[in-house]
Tab-separated table of C-alpha atoms in Angstrom:
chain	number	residue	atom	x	y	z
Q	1	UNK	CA	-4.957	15.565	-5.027
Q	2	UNK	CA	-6.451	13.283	-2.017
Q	3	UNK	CA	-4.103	10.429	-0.797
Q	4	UNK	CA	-3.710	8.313	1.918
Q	5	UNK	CA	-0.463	6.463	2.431
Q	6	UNK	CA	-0.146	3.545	4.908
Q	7	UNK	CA	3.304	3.127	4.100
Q	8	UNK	CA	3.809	-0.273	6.923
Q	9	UNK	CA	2.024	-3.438	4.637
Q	10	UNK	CA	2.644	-5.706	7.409
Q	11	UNK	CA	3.364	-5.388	11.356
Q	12	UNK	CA	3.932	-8.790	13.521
Q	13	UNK	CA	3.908	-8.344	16.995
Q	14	UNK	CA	3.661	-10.772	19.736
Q	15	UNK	CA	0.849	-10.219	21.928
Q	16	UNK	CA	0.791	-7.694	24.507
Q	17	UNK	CA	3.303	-5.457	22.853
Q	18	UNK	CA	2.089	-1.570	21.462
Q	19	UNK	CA	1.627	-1.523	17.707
Q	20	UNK	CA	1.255	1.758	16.058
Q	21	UNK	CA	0.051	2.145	12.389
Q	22	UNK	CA	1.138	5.055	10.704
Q	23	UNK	CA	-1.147	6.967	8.209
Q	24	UNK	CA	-0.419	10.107	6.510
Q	25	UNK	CA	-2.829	11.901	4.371
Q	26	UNK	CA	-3.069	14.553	1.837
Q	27	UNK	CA	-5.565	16.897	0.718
Q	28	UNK	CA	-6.109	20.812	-0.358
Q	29	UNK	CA	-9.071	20.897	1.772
Q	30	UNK	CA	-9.465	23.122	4.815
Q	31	UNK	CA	-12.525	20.504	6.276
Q	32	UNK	CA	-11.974	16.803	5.694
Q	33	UNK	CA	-12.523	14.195	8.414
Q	34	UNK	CA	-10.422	11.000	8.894
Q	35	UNK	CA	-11.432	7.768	9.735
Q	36	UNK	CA	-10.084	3.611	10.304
Q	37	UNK	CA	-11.588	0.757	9.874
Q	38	UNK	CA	-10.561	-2.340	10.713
Q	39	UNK	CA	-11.101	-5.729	8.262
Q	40	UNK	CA	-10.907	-9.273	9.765
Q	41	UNK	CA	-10.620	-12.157	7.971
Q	42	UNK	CA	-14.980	-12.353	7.901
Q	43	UNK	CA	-14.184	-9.495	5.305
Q	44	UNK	CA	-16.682	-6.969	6.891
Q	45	UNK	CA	-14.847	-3.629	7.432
Q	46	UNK	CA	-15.852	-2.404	10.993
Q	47	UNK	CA	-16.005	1.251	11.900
Q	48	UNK	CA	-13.598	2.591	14.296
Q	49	UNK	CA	-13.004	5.764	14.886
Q	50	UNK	CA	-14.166	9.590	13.033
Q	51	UNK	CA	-12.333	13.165	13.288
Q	52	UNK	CA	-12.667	16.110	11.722
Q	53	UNK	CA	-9.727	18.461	10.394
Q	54	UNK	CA	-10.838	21.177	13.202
Q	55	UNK	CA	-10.165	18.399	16.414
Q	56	UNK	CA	-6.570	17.657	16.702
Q	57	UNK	CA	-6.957	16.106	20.340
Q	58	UNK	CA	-5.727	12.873	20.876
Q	59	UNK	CA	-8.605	10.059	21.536
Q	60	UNK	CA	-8.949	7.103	23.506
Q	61	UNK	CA	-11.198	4.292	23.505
Q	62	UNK	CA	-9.917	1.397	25.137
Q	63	UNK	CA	-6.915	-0.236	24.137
Q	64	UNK	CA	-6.931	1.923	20.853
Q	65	UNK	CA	-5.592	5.771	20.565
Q	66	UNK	CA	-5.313	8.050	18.064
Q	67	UNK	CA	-2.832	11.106	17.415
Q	68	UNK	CA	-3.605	13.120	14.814
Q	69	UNK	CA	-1.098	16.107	14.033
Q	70	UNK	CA	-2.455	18.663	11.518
Q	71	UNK	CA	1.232	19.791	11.158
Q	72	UNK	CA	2.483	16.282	9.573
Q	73	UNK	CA	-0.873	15.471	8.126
Q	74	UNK	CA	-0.912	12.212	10.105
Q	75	UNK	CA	-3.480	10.337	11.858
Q	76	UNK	CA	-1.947	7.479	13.630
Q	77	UNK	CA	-3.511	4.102	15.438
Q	78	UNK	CA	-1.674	3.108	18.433
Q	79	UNK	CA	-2.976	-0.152	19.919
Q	80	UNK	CA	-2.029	-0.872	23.656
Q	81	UNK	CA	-1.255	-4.563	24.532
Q	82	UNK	CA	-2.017	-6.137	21.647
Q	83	UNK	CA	-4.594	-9.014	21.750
Q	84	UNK	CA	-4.748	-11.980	19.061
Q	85	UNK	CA	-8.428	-10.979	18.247
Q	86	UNK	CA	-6.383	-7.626	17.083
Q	87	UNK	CA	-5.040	-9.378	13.961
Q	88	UNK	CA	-6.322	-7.800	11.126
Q	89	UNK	CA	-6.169	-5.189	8.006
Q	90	UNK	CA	-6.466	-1.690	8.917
Q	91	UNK	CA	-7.436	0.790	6.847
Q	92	UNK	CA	-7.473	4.785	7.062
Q	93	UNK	CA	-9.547	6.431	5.054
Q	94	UNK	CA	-9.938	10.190	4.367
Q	95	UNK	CA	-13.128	12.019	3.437
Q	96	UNK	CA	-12.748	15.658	1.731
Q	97	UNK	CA	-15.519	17.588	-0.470
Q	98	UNK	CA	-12.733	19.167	-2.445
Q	99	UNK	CA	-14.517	20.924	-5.292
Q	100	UNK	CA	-17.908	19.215	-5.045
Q	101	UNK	CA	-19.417	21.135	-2.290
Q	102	UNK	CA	-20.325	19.178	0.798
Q	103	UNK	CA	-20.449	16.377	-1.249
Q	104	UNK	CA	-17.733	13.266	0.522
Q	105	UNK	CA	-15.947	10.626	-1.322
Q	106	UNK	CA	-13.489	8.586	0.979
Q	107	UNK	CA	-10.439	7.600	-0.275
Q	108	UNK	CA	-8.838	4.701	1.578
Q	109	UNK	CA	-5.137	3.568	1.883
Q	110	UNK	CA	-3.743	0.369	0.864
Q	111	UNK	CA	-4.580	-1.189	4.436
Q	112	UNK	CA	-1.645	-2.283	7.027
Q	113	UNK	CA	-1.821	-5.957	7.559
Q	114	UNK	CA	-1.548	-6.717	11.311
Q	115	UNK	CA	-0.420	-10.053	12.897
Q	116	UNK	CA	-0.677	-11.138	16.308
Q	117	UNK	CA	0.871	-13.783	17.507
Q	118	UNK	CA	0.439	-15.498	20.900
T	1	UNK	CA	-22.593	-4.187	13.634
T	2	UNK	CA	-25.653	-5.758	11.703
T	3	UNK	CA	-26.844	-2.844	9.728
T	4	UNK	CA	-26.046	-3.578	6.484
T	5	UNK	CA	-26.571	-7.370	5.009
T	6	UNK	CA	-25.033	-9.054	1.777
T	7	UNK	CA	-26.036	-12.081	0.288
T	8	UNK	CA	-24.882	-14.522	-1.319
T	9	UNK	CA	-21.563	-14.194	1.555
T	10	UNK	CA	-19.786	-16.647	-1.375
T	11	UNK	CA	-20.467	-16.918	-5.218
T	12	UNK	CA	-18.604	-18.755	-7.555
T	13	UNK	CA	-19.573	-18.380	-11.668
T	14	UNK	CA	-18.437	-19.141	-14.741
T	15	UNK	CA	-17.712	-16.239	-17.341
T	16	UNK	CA	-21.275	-16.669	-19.471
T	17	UNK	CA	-23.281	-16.918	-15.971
T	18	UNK	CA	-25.891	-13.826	-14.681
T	19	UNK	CA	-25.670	-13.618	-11.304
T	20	UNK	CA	-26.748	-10.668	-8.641
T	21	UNK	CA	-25.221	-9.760	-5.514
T	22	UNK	CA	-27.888	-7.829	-2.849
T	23	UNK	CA	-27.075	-5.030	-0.379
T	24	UNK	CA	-29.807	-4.686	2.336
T	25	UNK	CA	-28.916	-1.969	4.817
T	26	UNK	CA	-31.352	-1.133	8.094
T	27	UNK	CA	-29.672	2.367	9.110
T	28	UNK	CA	-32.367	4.415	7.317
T	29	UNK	CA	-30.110	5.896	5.208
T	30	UNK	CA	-30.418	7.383	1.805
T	31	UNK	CA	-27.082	6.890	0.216
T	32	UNK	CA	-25.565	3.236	-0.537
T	33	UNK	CA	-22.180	2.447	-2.142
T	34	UNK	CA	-20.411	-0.494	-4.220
T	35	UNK	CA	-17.140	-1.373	-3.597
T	36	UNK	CA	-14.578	-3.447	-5.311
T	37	UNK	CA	-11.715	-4.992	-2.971
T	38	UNK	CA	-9.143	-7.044	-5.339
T	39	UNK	CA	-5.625	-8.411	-3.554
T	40	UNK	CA	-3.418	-6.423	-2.971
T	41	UNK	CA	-5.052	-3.276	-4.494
T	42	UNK	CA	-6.889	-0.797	-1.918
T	43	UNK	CA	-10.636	-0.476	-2.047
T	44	UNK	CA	-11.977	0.877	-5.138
T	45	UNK	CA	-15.499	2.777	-5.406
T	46	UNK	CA	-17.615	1.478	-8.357
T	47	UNK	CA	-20.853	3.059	-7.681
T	48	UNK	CA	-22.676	5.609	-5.757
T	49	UNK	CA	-26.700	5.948	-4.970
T	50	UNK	CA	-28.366	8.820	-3.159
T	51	UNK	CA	-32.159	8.541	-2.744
T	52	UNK	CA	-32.287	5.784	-5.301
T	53	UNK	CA	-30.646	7.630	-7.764
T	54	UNK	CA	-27.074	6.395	-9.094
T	55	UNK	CA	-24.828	9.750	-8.744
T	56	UNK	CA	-21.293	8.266	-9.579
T	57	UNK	CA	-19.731	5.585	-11.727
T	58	UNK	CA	-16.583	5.493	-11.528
T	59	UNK	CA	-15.376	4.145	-15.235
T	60	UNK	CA	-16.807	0.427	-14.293
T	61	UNK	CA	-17.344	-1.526	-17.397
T	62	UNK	CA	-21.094	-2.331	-18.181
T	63	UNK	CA	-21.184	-6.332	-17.267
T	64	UNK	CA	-21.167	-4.286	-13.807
T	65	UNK	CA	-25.177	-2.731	-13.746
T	66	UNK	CA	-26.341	-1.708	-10.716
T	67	UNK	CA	-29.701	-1.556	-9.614
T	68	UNK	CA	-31.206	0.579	-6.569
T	69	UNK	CA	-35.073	-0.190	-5.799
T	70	UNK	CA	-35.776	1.938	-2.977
T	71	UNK	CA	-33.621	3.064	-0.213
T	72	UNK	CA	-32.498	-0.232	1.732
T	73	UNK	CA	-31.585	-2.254	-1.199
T	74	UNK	CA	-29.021	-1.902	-3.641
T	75	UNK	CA	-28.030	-4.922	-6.387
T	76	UNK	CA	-25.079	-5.324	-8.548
T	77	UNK	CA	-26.267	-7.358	-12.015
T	78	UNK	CA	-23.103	-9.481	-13.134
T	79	UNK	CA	-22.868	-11.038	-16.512
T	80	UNK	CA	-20.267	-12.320	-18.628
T	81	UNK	CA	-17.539	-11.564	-15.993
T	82	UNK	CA	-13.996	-12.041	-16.240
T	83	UNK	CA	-11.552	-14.272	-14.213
T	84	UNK	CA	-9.918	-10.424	-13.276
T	85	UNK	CA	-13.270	-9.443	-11.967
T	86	UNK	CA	-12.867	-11.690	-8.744
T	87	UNK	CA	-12.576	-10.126	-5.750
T	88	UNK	CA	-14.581	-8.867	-2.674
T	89	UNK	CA	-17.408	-6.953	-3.277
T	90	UNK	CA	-18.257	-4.672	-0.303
T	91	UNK	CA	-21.472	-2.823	0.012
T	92	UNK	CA	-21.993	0.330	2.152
T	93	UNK	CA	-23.958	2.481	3.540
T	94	UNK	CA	-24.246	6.757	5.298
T	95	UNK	CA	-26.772	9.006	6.185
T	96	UNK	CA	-26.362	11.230	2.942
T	97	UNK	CA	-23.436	11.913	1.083
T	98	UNK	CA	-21.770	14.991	2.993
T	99	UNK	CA	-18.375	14.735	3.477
T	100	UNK	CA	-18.620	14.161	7.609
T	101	UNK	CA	-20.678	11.245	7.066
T	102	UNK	CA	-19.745	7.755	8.073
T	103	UNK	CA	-20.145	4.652	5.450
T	104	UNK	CA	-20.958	1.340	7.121
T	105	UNK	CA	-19.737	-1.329	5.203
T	106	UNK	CA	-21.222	-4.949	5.276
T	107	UNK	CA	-19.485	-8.112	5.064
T	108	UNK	CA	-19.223	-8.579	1.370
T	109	UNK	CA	-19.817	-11.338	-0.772
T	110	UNK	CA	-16.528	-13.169	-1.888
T	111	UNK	CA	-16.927	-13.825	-5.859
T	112	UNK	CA	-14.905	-16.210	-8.215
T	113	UNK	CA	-15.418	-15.822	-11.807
T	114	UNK	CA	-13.981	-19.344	-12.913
């Protein structure tokens, strides 16, 4: 069955410190793609970042990275130097078509709550 | 990113109240999505539309009726809610419903069923 665990509910850092959030996902799926989002308080979730189950190269944007490793079924979010406008929920998110074709359905985690204090 | 709208942002009813929450989405796409976002409970899919046509329910009990006019606009119909059904309710968007395709997400309208 699809899952996606964000195991972390909360992370407080002070700003200017790394934060990673964790996510590991499963699926029996060959081609799936992976995604975050990222919810501030307005409630809108933003789009952040897209792979597919083929790219396992790491990805920088920024102060955000990503390390995906096929071999743990992770995809984790590594912010550099934290910034207050950081604070926020986090959510990753996996899309398969497991028996329904090419046909997605995304299947979020419970979200990682992040604080950042100044 | 400004692509998909929600209105009301805030609604606050009583249980024997008909309200409607509108999704307006300027992407061009041809698949829209309802959302429910409760505390503490990760997002859960209520509805699916591709080209106007509603594909997926996921078990949503019928004071929940969707409504899809034409492409850009989506509605969710509420009557005789309960207090339980409060919660975030987050509209979305994608090109078509393959599995690579990313789902924009507006900023939800807020609802308390008093």
């Amino acid at each position: 069955a699809q899952k996606v665990t964000q195991a972390q509910t909360e992370i407080s850092v002070v700003e200017k410190e790394d934060v990673t959030l964790d996510c590991v996902y499963e699926t029996r799926d060959t081609t799936y793609y992976l995604f975050w989002y990222k919810q501030p308080p307005s409630g809108e979730l933003v789009f952040l970042i897209r792979r597919n189950s083929f790219d396992e190269q790491n990805e920088i944007s920024g102060r955000y990275s990503w390390n995906f490793q096929k071999s743990t079924s992770s995809f984790n979010f590594t912010i550099t130097a934290s910034q207050v406008v950081d604070s926020a929920v986090y959510f990753c998110a996996l899309s398969d078509a497991y028996g329904s074709g090419n046909t997605g359905k995304l299947i979020f985690g419970q979200g990682t709550t992040l604080q950042v204090k100044p | 990113e400004t692509g998909v709208t929600q209105t009301p942002r805030h609604l606050v009813m009583g249980m024997t109240n008909k309200k409607s929450l509108k999704c307006e989405q300027h992407l061009g796409h041809n698949a829209m999505y309802w959302y429910k976002q409760s505390a503490k409970k990760p997002l859960e899919l209520m509805f699916v539309y591709s080209l106007e046509e509603r594909v997926e329910n996921n078990s949503v009990p019928s004071r929940f009726s969707p409504e899809c006019p034409n492409s850009s606009h989506l509605f969710l119909h509420l009557h005789t809610l309960q207090p339980e059904d409060s919660a975030l309710y987050l509209c979305a968007s994608s090109q078509d419903r393959a599995v690579q395709e990313t789902q924009y997400f507006g900023p939800g309208t807020r609802l308390l069923v008093l």
